[in-house]
Amino acid sequence: MKGYAALAGLLLLAGCASGPSLENRDAVTAPPGDSRHLTVGSAGFTESDLLAQMYSLLLRQAGYRTSMLTVANRELYEPALESGQIDVVPEYAATFADWLNAKAHGPDAPPVGSPDLTATMKALRSLAAPRGLTVLAPGRAVDQNAFAVTGAYARQHRLKTLSDLGASGLKVRLAAGDECVKRPYCEPGLRKTYGIDVTAVDPKGVGTTQAKKAVQSGRDQMVLTTTTDATLGEFGLVLLADDKHLQNADYIVPVVNRSRAGSERVTKALGALNGVLTTADLAAMNQQADSWRRLPEDVARTYLKEKGLLKRTT
């Protein structure tokens, strides 16, 4: 019943999210808050659930009471983050920067997310601050678009990077989403940045089982997936390195409501992950939750304990 009430509150919020103008909000100039009870938001997919669980466990260890709220739609959870119905949420730097930019300046606004992490973070923080949001420091983990081929194909043609594939002159049929034909990070970028001869895009989705099977069978030569895809090995696939940095800097960043969770204590608790969590770690945890059917909370707790970030009794 409580979940329904929370969702109803978010829907109501979405319907009246205009509120005061950004220029008149006092959240930016008010002292950073330090509420004792913090709500951690998740976007409802495995990786977001894992990150949210780790945030919750680290905050509890730092002395906060926490609760979890899953809202799969960014159009709902971002206003809830502004209002304080959600206090902290895991986000992706470049994607969130572009989303906030479109919200502030319209859907046709030029993107501000880029492969340059420093520039991306600067743009993201400037967009988040007027909304009363603080973007904490990124760590080492990044969930970017990535391209994979079969291990056999890579060995046969001596491929380790996308530059290797471009230099090989091989014709490539690409399994991806149908939007790949016009997205700069996909077919156009592969052609322009790497000189890869993409002969066709097979519209089977991003990292779907169907797309991976198409590459495994030889129907397609490469698949668009992500750097934290945990199932590549099951299909005999390996990633080719994005050595010229075509993809945007989608490093994982905690975003907090400044007036409720902007304290140094929250920053320190969540920042403990920065020197530890890697892209490979996140992929392994995704695999445990998706393939091994372990609960995200159990996976998150085990990981934090193994890394010495959580007391064994927690």
PDB file of C-alpha atoms in Angstrom:
ATOM      1  CA  MET A   1       0.000   0.000   0.000  1.00  0.00           C
ATOM      2  CA  LYS A   2       2.853   2.324   0.831  1.00  0.00           C
ATOM      3  CA  GLY A   3       4.357   1.784  -2.637  1.00  0.00           C
ATOM      4  CA  TYR A   4       1.105   2.790  -4.308  1.00  0.00           C
ATOM      5  CA  ALA A   5       0.941   5.941  -2.192  1.00  0.00           C
ATOM      6  CA  ALA A   6       4.523   6.854  -3.072  1.00  0.00           C
ATOM      7  CA  LEU A   7       3.880   6.320  -6.767  1.00  0.00           C
ATOM      8  CA  ALA A   8       0.700   8.366  -6.598  1.00  0.00           C
ATOM      9  CA  GLY A   9       2.691  11.158  -4.990  1.00  0.00           C
ATOM     10  CA  LEU A  10       5.216  11.027  -7.797  1.00  0.00           C
ATOM     11  CA  LEU A  11       2.495  11.140 -10.435  1.00  0.00           C
ATOM     12  CA  LEU A  12       0.968  14.145  -8.730  1.00  0.00           C
ATOM     13  CA  LEU A  13       4.372  15.768  -8.620  1.00  0.00           C
ATOM     14  CA  ALA A  14       4.912  15.158 -12.319  1.00  0.00           C
ATOM     15  CA  GLY A  15       1.621  16.879 -13.059  1.00  0.00           C
ATOM     16  CA  CYS A  16       2.604  20.065 -11.230  1.00  0.00           C
ATOM     17  CA  ALA A  17       6.375  20.063 -11.524  1.00  0.00           C
ATOM     18  CA  SER A  18       6.665  23.569 -12.899  1.00  0.00           C
ATOM     19  CA  GLY A  19       6.876  25.097  -9.378  1.00  0.00           C
ATOM     20  CA  PRO A  20       8.872  28.257  -8.779  1.00  0.00           C
ATOM     21  CA  SER A  21      11.264  29.463 -11.446  1.00  0.00           C
ATOM     22  CA  LEU A  22      14.787  28.096 -11.204  1.00  0.00           C
ATOM     23  CA  GLU A  23      16.125  31.594 -10.629  1.00  0.00           C
ATOM     24  CA  ASN A  24      13.978  32.021  -7.524  1.00  0.00           C
ATOM     25  CA  ARG A  25      14.646  28.714  -5.848  1.00  0.00           C
ATOM     26  CA  ASP A  26      16.618  29.009  -2.628  1.00  0.00           C
ATOM     27  CA  ALA A  27      17.815  25.393  -2.641  1.00  0.00           C
ATOM     28  CA  VAL A  28      21.112  26.396  -4.238  1.00  0.00           C
ATOM     29  CA  THR A  29      22.029  29.030  -1.650  1.00  0.00           C
ATOM     30  CA  ALA A  30      20.634  27.194   1.411  1.00  0.00           C
ATOM     31  CA  PRO A  31      23.125  25.200   3.517  1.00  0.00           C
ATOM     32  CA  PRO A  32      23.538  21.555   2.474  1.00  0.00           C
ATOM     33  CA  GLY A  33      21.046  19.390   4.334  1.00  0.00           C
ATOM     34  CA  ASP A  34      21.698  16.291   6.386  1.00  0.00           C
ATOM     35  CA  SER A  35      18.391  14.504   6.909  1.00  0.00           C
ATOM     36  CA  ARG A  36      18.483  11.446   9.151  1.00  0.00           C
ATOM     37  CA  HIS A  37      16.179   9.413   6.916  1.00  0.00           C
ATOM     38  CA  LEU A  38      17.135   9.244   3.246  1.00  0.00           C
ATOM     39  CA  THR A  39      15.206   7.720   0.349  1.00  0.00           C
ATOM     40  CA  VAL A  40      17.394   6.077  -2.271  1.00  0.00           C
ATOM     41  CA  GLY A  41      15.912   5.867  -5.750  1.00  0.00           C
ATOM     42  CA  SER A  42      16.366   3.164  -8.377  1.00  0.00           C
ATOM     43  CA  ALA A  43      15.419   3.310 -12.049  1.00  0.00           C
ATOM     44  CA  GLY A  44      14.163  -0.272 -11.874  1.00  0.00           C
ATOM     45  CA  PHE A  45      16.737  -2.179 -13.959  1.00  0.00           C
ATOM     46  CA  THR A  46      19.329  -4.530 -12.487  1.00  0.00           C
ATOM     47  CA  GLU A  47      22.334  -2.222 -12.523  1.00  0.00           C
ATOM     48  CA  SER A  48      20.407   0.686 -11.032  1.00  0.00           C
ATOM     49  CA  ASP A  49      19.023  -1.629  -8.324  1.00  0.00           C
ATOM     50  CA  LEU A  50      22.546  -2.822  -7.461  1.00  0.00           C
ATOM     51  CA  LEU A  51      23.927   0.710  -7.222  1.00  0.00           C
ATOM     52  CA  ALA A  52      20.962   1.899  -5.166  1.00  0.00           C
ATOM     53  CA  GLN A  53      21.405  -1.021  -2.762  1.00  0.00           C
ATOM     54  CA  MET A  54      25.100  -0.221  -2.337  1.00  0.00           C
ATOM     55  CA  TYR A  55      24.282   3.442  -1.681  1.00  0.00           C
ATOM     56  CA  SER A  56      21.672   2.432   0.878  1.00  0.00           C
ATOM     57  CA  LEU A  57      24.033   0.064   2.715  1.00  0.00           C
ATOM     58  CA  LEU A  58      26.846   2.627   2.822  1.00  0.00           C
ATOM     59  CA  LEU A  59      24.499   5.326   4.093  1.00  0.00           C
ATOM     60  CA  ARG A  60      23.137   3.025   6.806  1.00  0.00           C
ATOM     61  CA  GLN A  61      26.657   2.290   7.950  1.00  0.00           C
ATOM     62  CA  ALA A  62      27.232   6.059   8.154  1.00  0.00           C
ATOM     63  CA  GLY A  63      24.298   6.349  10.549  1.00  0.00           C
ATOM     64  CA  TYR A  64      21.330   7.127   8.300  1.00  0.00           C
ATOM     65  CA  ARG A  65      18.004   5.340   8.121  1.00  0.00           C
ATOM     66  CA  THR A  66      17.233   4.535   4.510  1.00  0.00           C
ATOM     67  CA  SER A  67      14.333   3.389   2.391  1.00  0.00           C
ATOM     68  CA  MET A  68      14.198   2.386  -1.254  1.00  0.00           C
ATOM     69  CA  LEU A  69      11.875   3.662  -3.981  1.00  0.00           C
ATOM     70  CA  THR A  70      11.860   2.298  -7.526  1.00  0.00           C
ATOM     71  CA  VAL A  71      10.624   4.653 -10.257  1.00  0.00           C
ATOM     72  CA  ALA A  72      11.499   3.408 -13.724  1.00  0.00           C
ATOM     73  CA  ASN A  73      10.738   6.647 -15.539  1.00  0.00           C
ATOM     74  CA  ARG A  74      13.301   9.476 -15.376  1.00  0.00           C
ATOM     75  CA  GLU A  75      10.499  11.934 -16.152  1.00  0.00           C
ATOM     76  CA  LEU A  76       9.072  10.981 -12.751  1.00  0.00           C
ATOM     77  CA  TYR A  77      12.092  10.341 -10.568  1.00  0.00           C
ATOM     78  CA  GLU A  78      14.052  13.457 -11.492  1.00  0.00           C
ATOM     79  CA  PRO A  79      11.302  15.854 -10.311  1.00  0.00           C
ATOM     80  CA  ALA A  80      10.967  13.659  -7.199  1.00  0.00           C
ATOM     81  CA  LEU A  81      14.691  14.132  -6.609  1.00  0.00           C
ATOM     82  CA  GLU A  82      14.269  17.906  -6.915  1.00  0.00           C
ATOM     83  CA  SER A  83      11.366  17.920  -4.450  1.00  0.00           C
ATOM     84  CA  GLY A  84      13.047  15.684  -1.858  1.00  0.00           C
ATOM     85  CA  GLN A  85      10.718  12.705  -2.260  1.00  0.00           C
ATOM     86  CA  ILE A  86      13.890  10.941  -3.397  1.00  0.00           C
ATOM     87  CA  ASP A  87      17.185  12.028  -1.813  1.00  0.00           C
ATOM     88  CA  VAL A  88      19.826  10.169  -3.795  1.00  0.00           C
ATOM     89  CA  VAL A  89      19.887   8.251  -7.056  1.00  0.00           C
ATOM     90  CA  PRO A  90      22.609   6.650  -9.216  1.00  0.00           C
ATOM     91  CA  GLU A  91      22.930   8.305 -12.618  1.00  0.00           C
ATOM     92  CA  TYR A  92      25.093   8.295 -15.749  1.00  0.00           C
ATOM     93  CA  ALA A  93      27.036  11.512 -16.288  1.00  0.00           C
ATOM     94  CA  ALA A  94      26.678  12.197 -20.027  1.00  0.00           C
ATOM     95  CA  THR A  95      23.159  10.805 -20.350  1.00  0.00           C
ATOM     96  CA  PHE A  96      21.870  12.774 -17.370  1.00  0.00           C
ATOM     97  CA  ALA A  97      23.609  15.950 -18.560  1.00  0.00           C
ATOM     98  CA  ASP A  98      21.909  15.696 -21.945  1.00  0.00           C
ATOM     99  CA  TRP A  99      18.560  14.927 -20.313  1.00  0.00           C
ATOM    100  CA  LEU A 100      18.735  17.966 -18.022  1.00  0.00           C
ATOM    101  CA  ASN A 101      19.934  20.090 -20.920  1.00  0.00           C
ATOM    102  CA  ALA A 102      16.935  19.074 -23.036  1.00  0.00           C
ATOM    103  CA  LYS A 103      14.632  19.759 -20.074  1.00  0.00           C
ATOM    104  CA  ALA A 104      16.103  23.223 -19.611  1.00  0.00           C
ATOM    105  CA  HIS A 105      16.581  24.253 -23.245  1.00  0.00           C
ATOM    106  CA  GLY A 106      14.257  22.056 -25.280  1.00  0.00           C
ATOM    107  CA  PRO A 107      14.575  18.718 -27.077  1.00  0.00           C
ATOM    108  CA  ASP A 108      16.571  20.213 -29.938  1.00  0.00           C
ATOM    109  CA  ALA A 109      19.279  21.679 -27.696  1.00  0.00           C
ATOM    110  CA  PRO A 110      22.802  20.636 -28.749  1.00  0.00           C
ATOM    111  CA  PRO A 111      24.080  17.813 -26.514  1.00  0.00           C
ATOM    112  CA  VAL A 112      26.444  18.723 -23.693  1.00  0.00           C
ATOM    113  CA  GLY A 113      27.508  15.180 -22.823  1.00  0.00           C
ATOM    114  CA  SER A 114      30.722  14.139 -24.561  1.00  0.00           C
ATOM    115  CA  PRO A 115      33.604  11.646 -24.328  1.00  0.00           C
ATOM    116  CA  ASP A 116      35.424  14.268 -22.211  1.00  0.00           C
ATOM    117  CA  LEU A 117      34.560  13.466 -18.584  1.00  0.00           C
ATOM    118  CA  THR A 118      35.760  16.821 -17.230  1.00  0.00           C
ATOM    119  CA  ALA A 119      33.676  18.816 -19.705  1.00  0.00           C
ATOM    120  CA  THR A 120      30.687  16.549 -19.186  1.00  0.00           C
ATOM    121  CA  MET A 121      30.810  16.894 -15.393  1.00  0.00           C
ATOM    122  CA  LYS A 122      31.143  20.683 -15.639  1.00  0.00           C
ATOM    123  CA  ALA A 123      28.061  20.867 -17.864  1.00  0.00           C
ATOM    124  CA  LEU A 124      26.126  18.422 -15.689  1.00  0.00           C
ATOM    125  CA  ARG A 125      26.826  20.276 -12.457  1.00  0.00           C
ATOM    126  CA  SER A 126      25.886  23.638 -13.972  1.00  0.00           C
ATOM    127  CA  LEU A 127      22.545  22.180 -15.084  1.00  0.00           C
ATOM    128  CA  ALA A 128      21.885  20.339 -11.811  1.00  0.00           C
ATOM    129  CA  ALA A 129      22.721  23.127  -9.351  1.00  0.00           C
ATOM    130  CA  PRO A 130      19.786  25.463 -10.196  1.00  0.00           C
ATOM    131  CA  ARG A 131      17.465  22.515  -9.545  1.00  0.00           C
ATOM    132  CA  GLY A 132      18.818  22.019  -6.031  1.00  0.00           C
ATOM    133  CA  LEU A 133      20.791  18.931  -7.038  1.00  0.00           C
ATOM    134  CA  THR A 134      24.409  18.115  -6.280  1.00  0.00           C
ATOM    135  CA  VAL A 135      26.339  15.716  -8.488  1.00  0.00           C
ATOM    136  CA  LEU A 136      28.997  13.881  -6.516  1.00  0.00           C
ATOM    137  CA  ALA A 137      32.340  12.822  -7.954  1.00  0.00           C
ATOM    138  CA  PRO A 138      32.414  10.001 -10.508  1.00  0.00           C
ATOM    139  CA  GLY A 139      34.347   6.848  -9.765  1.00  0.00           C
ATOM    140  CA  ARG A 140      36.010   4.372 -12.108  1.00  0.00           C
ATOM    141  CA  ALA A 141      32.915   2.505 -13.281  1.00  0.00           C
ATOM    142  CA  VAL A 142      31.397   3.499 -16.609  1.00  0.00           C
ATOM    143  CA  ASP A 143      28.445   2.040 -18.486  1.00  0.00           C
ATOM    144  CA  GLN A 144      28.941   3.096 -22.098  1.00  0.00           C
ATOM    145  CA  ASN A 145      27.784   1.787 -25.404  1.00  0.00           C
ATOM    146  CA  ALA A 146      30.238  -0.824 -26.666  1.00  0.00           C
ATOM    147  CA  PHE A 147      30.707  -3.152 -29.614  1.00  0.00           C
ATOM    148  CA  ALA A 148      31.413  -6.876 -29.474  1.00  0.00           C
ATOM    149  CA  VAL A 149      32.405  -9.580 -31.939  1.00  0.00           C
ATOM    150  CA  THR A 150      32.936 -13.300 -31.472  1.00  0.00           C
ATOM    151  CA  GLY A 151      36.224 -14.323 -29.916  1.00  0.00           C
ATOM    152  CA  ALA A 152      36.915 -16.494 -32.964  1.00  0.00           C
ATOM    153  CA  TYR A 153      36.346 -13.559 -35.336  1.00  0.00           C
ATOM    154  CA  ALA A 154      38.650 -11.352 -33.248  1.00  0.00           C
ATOM    155  CA  ARG A 155      41.410 -13.970 -33.237  1.00  0.00           C
ATOM    156  CA  GLN A 156      41.067 -14.721 -36.948  1.00  0.00           C
ATOM    157  CA  HIS A 157      41.440 -11.057 -37.929  1.00  0.00           C
ATOM    158  CA  ARG A 158      43.691 -10.004 -35.024  1.00  0.00           C
ATOM    159  CA  LEU A 159      41.220  -7.493 -33.647  1.00  0.00           C
ATOM    160  CA  LYS A 160      41.506  -5.852 -30.241  1.00  0.00           C
ATOM    161  CA  THR A 161      40.179  -2.369 -30.969  1.00  0.00           C
ATOM    162  CA  LEU A 162      37.645  -0.700 -33.211  1.00  0.00           C
ATOM    163  CA  SER A 163      40.594   0.899 -35.007  1.00  0.00           C
ATOM    164  CA  ASP A 164      41.840  -2.602 -35.826  1.00  0.00           C
ATOM    165  CA  LEU A 165      38.470  -3.415 -37.353  1.00  0.00           C
ATOM    166  CA  GLY A 166      38.459  -0.250 -39.442  1.00  0.00           C
ATOM    167  CA  ALA A 167      41.979  -0.886 -40.692  1.00  0.00           C
ATOM    168  CA  SER A 168      41.081  -4.470 -41.631  1.00  0.00           C
ATOM    169  CA  GLY A 169      38.691  -3.351 -44.365  1.00  0.00           C
ATOM    170  CA  LEU A 170      36.208  -6.052 -43.336  1.00  0.00           C
ATOM    171  CA  LYS A 171      32.559  -5.563 -44.215  1.00  0.00           C
ATOM    172  CA  VAL A 172      30.438  -5.557 -41.073  1.00  0.00           C
ATOM    173  CA  ARG A 173      26.758  -6.250 -40.567  1.00  0.00           C
ATOM    174  CA  LEU A 174      25.822  -4.736 -37.194  1.00  0.00           C
ATOM    175  CA  ALA A 175      23.141  -6.021 -34.801  1.00  0.00           C
ATOM    176  CA  ALA A 176      21.759  -2.979 -32.979  1.00  0.00           C
ATOM    177  CA  GLY A 177      18.669  -0.856 -32.414  1.00  0.00           C
ATOM    178  CA  ASP A 178      17.047   0.617 -35.507  1.00  0.00           C
ATOM    179  CA  GLU A 179      18.052   4.129 -34.338  1.00  0.00           C
ATOM    180  CA  CYS A 180      21.703   3.132 -34.861  1.00  0.00           C
ATOM    181  CA  VAL A 181      21.615   4.296 -38.481  1.00  0.00           C
ATOM    182  CA  LYS A 182      21.383   7.944 -37.402  1.00  0.00           C
ATOM    183  CA  ARG A 183      22.935   8.074 -33.909  1.00  0.00           C
ATOM    184  CA  PRO A 184      26.425   9.660 -33.956  1.00  0.00           C
ATOM    185  CA  TYR A 185      27.828   7.069 -31.562  1.00  0.00           C
ATOM    186  CA  CYS A 186      26.650   4.185 -33.741  1.00  0.00           C
ATOM    187  CA  GLU A 187      26.821   3.607 -37.514  1.00  0.00           C
ATOM    188  CA  PRO A 188      27.782   7.197 -38.507  1.00  0.00           C
ATOM    189  CA  GLY A 189      30.428   7.334 -35.774  1.00  0.00           C
ATOM    190  CA  LEU A 190      31.838   3.925 -36.651  1.00  0.00           C
ATOM    191  CA  ARG A 191      32.254   5.084 -40.240  1.00  0.00           C
ATOM    192  CA  LYS A 192      33.597   8.573 -39.509  1.00  0.00           C
ATOM    193  CA  THR A 193      35.804   7.873 -36.483  1.00  0.00           C
ATOM    194  CA  TYR A 194      37.026   4.375 -37.283  1.00  0.00           C
ATOM    195  CA  GLY A 195      36.462   3.894 -41.016  1.00  0.00           C
ATOM    196  CA  ILE A 196      34.450   0.722 -40.397  1.00  0.00           C
ATOM    197  CA  ASP A 197      32.510  -0.490 -43.441  1.00  0.00           C
ATOM    198  CA  VAL A 198      29.048  -1.076 -41.948  1.00  0.00           C
ATOM    199  CA  THR A 199      27.050  -2.703 -44.738  1.00  0.00           C
ATOM    200  CA  ALA A 200      23.758  -2.904 -42.815  1.00  0.00           C
ATOM    201  CA  VAL A 201      22.164  -2.512 -39.411  1.00  0.00           C
ATOM    202  CA  ASP A 202      20.197  -5.568 -38.296  1.00  0.00           C
ATOM    203  CA  PRO A 203      17.473  -4.074 -36.020  1.00  0.00           C
ATOM    204  CA  LYS A 204      17.545  -6.561 -33.169  1.00  0.00           C
ATOM    205  CA  GLY A 205      17.961  -4.124 -30.261  1.00  0.00           C
ATOM    206  CA  VAL A 206      20.831  -3.088 -28.023  1.00  0.00           C
ATOM    207  CA  GLY A 207      22.502  -6.054 -26.335  1.00  0.00           C
ATOM    208  CA  THR A 208      19.464  -8.308 -26.656  1.00  0.00           C
ATOM    209  CA  THR A 209      19.764 -12.079 -26.668  1.00  0.00           C
ATOM    210  CA  GLN A 210      18.479 -12.079 -30.249  1.00  0.00           C
ATOM    211  CA  ALA A 211      21.205  -9.629 -31.307  1.00  0.00           C
ATOM    212  CA  LYS A 212      23.964 -11.618 -29.624  1.00  0.00           C
ATOM    213  CA  LYS A 213      22.759 -14.862 -31.154  1.00  0.00           C
ATOM    214  CA  ALA A 214      22.848 -13.223 -34.592  1.00  0.00           C
ATOM    215  CA  VAL A 215      26.551 -12.493 -34.116  1.00  0.00           C
ATOM    216  CA  GLN A 216      27.231 -15.868 -32.525  1.00  0.00           C
ATOM    217  CA  SER A 217      25.708 -17.610 -35.550  1.00  0.00           C
ATOM    218  CA  GLY A 218      27.626 -15.488 -38.066  1.00  0.00           C
ATOM    219  CA  ARG A 219      24.543 -13.787 -39.508  1.00  0.00           C
ATOM    220  CA  ASP A 220      25.971 -10.492 -38.192  1.00  0.00           C
ATOM    221  CA  GLN A 221      29.587  -9.667 -37.385  1.00  0.00           C
ATOM    222  CA  MET A 222      29.204  -7.195 -34.532  1.00  0.00           C
ATOM    223  CA  VAL A 223      26.661  -6.241 -31.856  1.00  0.00           C
ATOM    224  CA  LEU A 224      25.973  -2.974 -30.051  1.00  0.00           C
ATOM    225  CA  THR A 225      25.879  -3.618 -26.312  1.00  0.00           C
ATOM    226  CA  THR A 226      27.272  -1.954 -23.148  1.00  0.00           C
ATOM    227  CA  THR A 227      30.525  -2.088 -21.196  1.00  0.00           C
ATOM    228  CA  THR A 228      28.791  -3.719 -18.218  1.00  0.00           C
ATOM    229  CA  ASP A 229      27.098  -6.479 -20.230  1.00  0.00           C
ATOM    230  CA  ALA A 230      27.602  -9.584 -18.111  1.00  0.00           C
ATOM    231  CA  THR A 231      26.470 -12.181 -20.652  1.00  0.00           C
ATOM    232  CA  LEU A 232      28.969 -11.729 -23.499  1.00  0.00           C
ATOM    233  CA  GLY A 233      30.948 -14.809 -22.494  1.00  0.00           C
ATOM    234  CA  GLU A 234      27.834 -16.986 -22.746  1.00  0.00           C
ATOM    235  CA  PHE A 235      27.718 -16.183 -26.470  1.00  0.00           C
ATOM    236  CA  GLY A 236      31.471 -16.358 -27.068  1.00  0.00           C
ATOM    237  CA  LEU A 237      31.662 -12.591 -27.568  1.00  0.00           C
ATOM    238  CA  VAL A 238      34.409 -10.101 -26.689  1.00  0.00           C
ATOM    239  CA  LEU A 239      34.419  -6.299 -26.647  1.00  0.00           C
ATOM    240  CA  LEU A 240      36.549  -4.274 -29.054  1.00  0.00           C
ATOM    241  CA  ALA A 241      38.128  -1.293 -27.294  1.00  0.00           C
ATOM    242  CA  ASP A 242      36.799   2.162 -28.137  1.00  0.00           C
ATOM    243  CA  ASP A 243      40.380   3.401 -28.504  1.00  0.00           C
ATOM    244  CA  LYS A 244      39.452   6.736 -30.133  1.00  0.00           C
ATOM    245  CA  HIS A 245      36.775   7.511 -27.525  1.00  0.00           C
ATOM    246  CA  LEU A 246      33.691   7.665 -29.708  1.00  0.00           C
ATOM    247  CA  GLN A 247      31.357   6.995 -26.789  1.00  0.00           C
ATOM    248  CA  ASN A 248      30.223   9.565 -24.246  1.00  0.00           C
ATOM    249  CA  ALA A 249      31.543   9.654 -20.679  1.00  0.00           C
ATOM    250  CA  ASP A 250      28.698   7.794 -18.987  1.00  0.00           C
ATOM    251  CA  TYR A 251      30.509   7.359 -15.698  1.00  0.00           C
ATOM    252  CA  ILE A 252      28.338   6.454 -12.745  1.00  0.00           C
ATOM    253  CA  VAL A 253      27.654   9.391 -10.433  1.00  0.00           C
ATOM    254  CA  PRO A 254      25.491   9.736  -7.316  1.00  0.00           C
ATOM    255  CA  VAL A 255      23.071  12.666  -7.583  1.00  0.00           C
ATOM    256  CA  VAL A 256      21.627  14.034  -4.331  1.00  0.00           C
ATOM    257  CA  ASN A 257      19.029  16.542  -3.254  1.00  0.00           C
ATOM    258  CA  ARG A 258      21.262  19.249  -1.786  1.00  0.00           C
ATOM    259  CA  SER A 259      18.855  20.481   0.867  1.00  0.00           C
ATOM    260  CA  ARG A 260      18.354  16.970   2.298  1.00  0.00           C
ATOM    261  CA  ALA A 261      21.483  14.996   1.427  1.00  0.00           C
ATOM    262  CA  GLY A 262      24.133  17.524   0.497  1.00  0.00           C
ATOM    263  CA  SER A 263      26.245  17.050   3.622  1.00  0.00           C
ATOM    264  CA  GLU A 264      29.888  16.087   3.743  1.00  0.00           C
ATOM    265  CA  ARG A 265      28.890  12.916   5.605  1.00  0.00           C
ATOM    266  CA  VAL A 266      26.761  11.715   2.679  1.00  0.00           C
ATOM    267  CA  THR A 267      29.501  12.658   0.219  1.00  0.00           C
ATOM    268  CA  LYS A 268      32.080  10.699   2.197  1.00  0.00           C
ATOM    269  CA  ALA A 269      29.843   7.638   2.613  1.00  0.00           C
ATOM    270  CA  LEU A 270      29.015   7.369  -1.083  1.00  0.00           C
ATOM    271  CA  GLY A 271      32.503   8.398  -2.175  1.00  0.00           C
ATOM    272  CA  ALA A 272      33.900   5.242  -0.597  1.00  0.00           C
ATOM    273  CA  LEU A 273      32.889   3.407  -3.772  1.00  0.00           C
ATOM    274  CA  ASN A 274      34.953   5.634  -6.062  1.00  0.00           C
ATOM    275  CA  GLY A 275      38.322   4.010  -5.556  1.00  0.00           C
ATOM    276  CA  VAL A 276      36.922   0.487  -5.589  1.00  0.00           C
ATOM    277  CA  LEU A 277      34.044  -0.092  -8.014  1.00  0.00           C
ATOM    278  CA  THR A 278      35.176  -0.835 -11.575  1.00  0.00           C
ATOM    279  CA  THR A 279      33.296  -1.451 -14.791  1.00  0.00           C
ATOM    280  CA  ALA A 280      34.273  -5.134 -14.592  1.00  0.00           C
ATOM    281  CA  ASP A 281      33.000  -5.349 -11.009  1.00  0.00           C
ATOM    282  CA  LEU A 282      29.648  -3.945 -12.067  1.00  0.00           C
ATOM    283  CA  ALA A 283      29.410  -6.373 -14.974  1.00  0.00           C
ATOM    284  CA  ALA A 284      30.116  -9.274 -12.604  1.00  0.00           C
ATOM    285  CA  MET A 285      27.418  -8.115 -10.203  1.00  0.00           C
ATOM    286  CA  ASN A 286      24.947  -7.738 -13.072  1.00  0.00           C
ATOM    287  CA  GLN A 287      25.683 -11.337 -14.001  1.00  0.00           C
ATOM    288  CA  GLN A 288      25.049 -12.568 -10.459  1.00  0.00           C
ATOM    289  CA  ALA A 289      21.687 -10.815 -10.338  1.00  0.00           C
ATOM    290  CA  ASP A 290      20.544 -11.546 -13.906  1.00  0.00           C
ATOM    291  CA  SER A 291      22.020 -14.963 -14.650  1.00  0.00           C
ATOM    292  CA  TRP A 292      22.397 -16.455 -11.196  1.00  0.00           C
ATOM    293  CA  ARG A 293      19.151 -14.943  -9.885  1.00  0.00           C
ATOM    294  CA  ARG A 294      20.689 -13.547  -6.718  1.00  0.00           C
ATOM    295  CA  LEU A 295      18.893 -10.666  -5.016  1.00  0.00           C
ATOM    296  CA  PRO A 296      20.515  -7.275  -5.762  1.00  0.00           C
ATOM    297  CA  GLU A 297      20.688  -6.489  -2.039  1.00  0.00           C
ATOM    298  CA  ASP A 298      22.603  -9.709  -1.337  1.00  0.00           C
ATOM    299  CA  VAL A 299      24.963  -9.129  -4.268  1.00  0.00           C
ATOM    300  CA  ALA A 300      25.583  -5.535  -3.155  1.00  0.00           C
ATOM    301  CA  ARG A 301      26.199  -6.507   0.483  1.00  0.00           C
ATOM    302  CA  THR A 302      28.604  -9.298  -0.440  1.00  0.00           C
ATOM    303  CA  TYR A 303      30.579  -7.016  -2.738  1.00  0.00           C
ATOM    304  CA  LEU A 304      30.913  -4.226  -0.189  1.00  0.00           C
ATOM    305  CA  LYS A 305      32.037  -6.667   2.498  1.00  0.00           C
ATOM    306  CA  GLU A 306      34.584  -8.282   0.185  1.00  0.00           C
ATOM    307  CA  LYS A 307      36.018  -4.845  -0.594  1.00  0.00           C
ATOM    308  CA  GLY A 308      36.214  -3.892   3.065  1.00  0.00           C
ATOM    309  CA  LEU A 309      33.638  -1.111   2.735  1.00  0.00           C
ATOM    310  CA  LEU A 310      31.031  -2.739   4.955  1.00  0.00           C
ATOM    311  CA  LYS A 311      31.423  -4.246   8.393  1.00  0.00           C
ATOM    312  CA  ARG A 312      30.868  -7.988   8.439  1.00  0.00           C
ATOM    313  CA  THR A 313      28.012  -7.596  10.899  1.00  0.00           C
ATOM    314  CA  THR A 314      26.062  -5.157   8.695  1.00  0.00           C
TER     315      THR A 314
END
